[in-house]
Amino acid sequence: MAKSKTKQEEPKLDGMRLGIDTQL
């Protein structure tokens, strides 16, 4: 669970991924 790295690397992707993860 690398939220810090993902947010710093690509915050946009993090949001999209979170949405998909929640739906899954």
PDB file of N, CA and C in Angstrom:
ATOM      1  N   MET A   1       0.849  -1.217   0.000  1.00  0.00           N
ATOM      2  CA  MET A   1       0.000   0.000   0.000  1.00  0.00           C
ATOM      3  C   MET A   1       0.876   1.255   0.000  1.00  0.00           C
ATOM      4  N   ALA A   2       1.310   1.665  -1.169  1.00  0.00           N
ATOM      5  CA  ALA A   2       2.183   2.860  -1.249  1.00  0.00           C
ATOM      6  C   ALA A   2       1.349   4.072  -1.652  1.00  0.00           C
ATOM      7  N   LYS A   3       0.683   4.637  -0.683  1.00  0.00           N
ATOM      8  CA  LYS A   3      -0.154   5.817  -0.999  1.00  0.00           C
ATOM      9  C   LYS A   3       0.719   7.061  -1.158  1.00  0.00           C
ATOM     10  N   SER A   4       1.717   7.183  -0.313  1.00  0.00           N
ATOM     11  CA  SER A   4       2.607   8.361  -0.373  1.00  0.00           C
ATOM     12  C   SER A   4       3.324   8.387  -1.720  1.00  0.00           C
ATOM     13  N   LYS A   5       3.862   7.256  -2.125  1.00  0.00           N
ATOM     14  CA  LYS A   5       4.607   7.193  -3.393  1.00  0.00           C
ATOM     15  C   LYS A   5       3.648   7.444  -4.563  1.00  0.00           C
ATOM     16  N   THR A   6       2.512   6.784  -4.539  1.00  0.00           N
ATOM     17  CA  THR A   6       1.549   6.953  -5.638  1.00  0.00           C
ATOM     18  C   THR A   6       1.081   8.400  -5.724  1.00  0.00           C
ATOM     19  N   LYS A   7       0.817   9.006  -4.560  1.00  0.00           N
ATOM     20  CA  LYS A   7       0.325  10.393  -4.574  1.00  0.00           C
ATOM     21  C   LYS A   7       1.403  11.327  -5.125  1.00  0.00           C
ATOM     22  N   GLN A   8       2.629  11.085  -4.751  1.00  0.00           N
ATOM     23  CA  GLN A   8       3.719  11.957  -5.223  1.00  0.00           C
ATOM     24  C   GLN A   8       4.044  11.641  -6.684  1.00  0.00           C
ATOM     25  N   GLU A   9       3.918  10.407  -7.053  1.00  0.00           N
ATOM     26  CA  GLU A   9       4.269  10.014  -8.437  1.00  0.00           C
ATOM     27  C   GLU A   9       3.149  10.397  -9.408  1.00  0.00           C
ATOM     28  N   GLU A  10       1.932  10.025  -9.065  1.00  0.00           N
ATOM     29  CA  GLU A  10       0.781  10.358  -9.927  1.00  0.00           C
ATOM     30  C   GLU A  10      -0.499  10.415  -9.091  1.00  0.00           C
ATOM     31  N   PRO A  11      -0.830  11.588  -8.597  1.00  0.00           N
ATOM     32  CA  PRO A  11      -2.028  11.767  -7.770  1.00  0.00           C
ATOM     33  C   PRO A  11      -3.303  11.496  -8.566  1.00  0.00           C
ATOM     34  N   LYS A  12      -3.270  11.792  -9.835  1.00  0.00           N
ATOM     35  CA  LYS A  12      -4.462  11.557 -10.669  1.00  0.00           C
ATOM     36  C   LYS A  12      -4.750  10.054 -10.755  1.00  0.00           C
ATOM     37  N   LEU A  13      -3.710   9.281 -11.016  1.00  0.00           N
ATOM     38  CA  LEU A  13      -3.877   7.832 -11.134  1.00  0.00           C
ATOM     39  C   LEU A  13      -4.376   7.257  -9.812  1.00  0.00           C
ATOM     40  N   ASP A  14      -3.891   7.808  -8.717  1.00  0.00           N
ATOM     41  CA  ASP A  14      -4.285   7.321  -7.392  1.00  0.00           C
ATOM     42  C   ASP A  14      -5.804   7.426  -7.244  1.00  0.00           C
ATOM     43  N   GLY A  15      -6.355   8.561  -7.621  1.00  0.00           N
ATOM     44  CA  GLY A  15      -7.804   8.756  -7.493  1.00  0.00           C
ATOM     45  C   GLY A  15      -8.549   7.741  -8.357  1.00  0.00           C
ATOM     46  N   MET A  16      -8.135   7.609  -9.597  1.00  0.00           N
ATOM     47  CA  MET A  16      -8.795   6.659 -10.504  1.00  0.00           C
ATOM     48  C   MET A  16      -8.686   5.237  -9.952  1.00  0.00           C
ATOM     49  N   ARG A  17      -7.519   4.903  -9.450  1.00  0.00           N
ATOM     50  CA  ARG A  17      -7.295   3.544  -8.926  1.00  0.00           C
ATOM     51  C   ARG A  17      -8.198   3.318  -7.712  1.00  0.00           C
ATOM     52  N   LEU A  18      -8.284   4.319  -6.867  1.00  0.00           N
ATOM     53  CA  LEU A  18      -9.100   4.184  -5.651  1.00  0.00           C
ATOM     54  C   LEU A  18     -10.551   3.907  -6.044  1.00  0.00           C
ATOM     55  N   GLY A  19     -11.041   4.643  -7.033  1.00  0.00           N
ATOM     56  CA  GLY A  19     -12.422   4.446  -7.480  1.00  0.00           C
ATOM     57  C   GLY A  19     -12.617   3.023  -7.987  1.00  0.00           C
ATOM     58  N   ILE A  20     -11.700   2.549  -8.796  1.00  0.00           N
ATOM     59  CA  ILE A  20     -11.809   1.187  -9.345  1.00  0.00           C
ATOM     60  C   ILE A  20     -11.725   0.165  -8.208  1.00  0.00           C
ATOM     61  N   ASP A  21     -10.803   0.396  -7.292  1.00  0.00           N
ATOM     62  CA  ASP A  21     -10.632  -0.531  -6.170  1.00  0.00           C
ATOM     63  C   ASP A  21     -11.919  -0.616  -5.351  1.00  0.00           C
ATOM     64  N   THR A  22     -12.548   0.519  -5.127  1.00  0.00           N
ATOM     65  CA  THR A  22     -13.786   0.539  -4.329  1.00  0.00           C
ATOM     66  C   THR A  22     -14.888  -0.208  -5.071  1.00  0.00           C
ATOM     67  N   GLN A  23     -14.954  -0.004  -6.382  1.00  0.00           N
ATOM     68  CA  GLN A  23     -15.997  -0.668  -7.173  1.00  0.00           C
ATOM     69  C   GLN A  23     -15.775  -2.176  -7.182  1.00  0.00           C
ATOM     70  N   LEU A  24     -14.513  -2.567  -7.297  1.00  0.00           N
ATOM     71  CA  LEU A  24     -14.191  -3.991  -7.332  1.00  0.00           C
ATOM     72  C   LEU A  24     -14.655  -4.619  -6.035  1.00  0.00           C
TER      73      LEU A  24
END
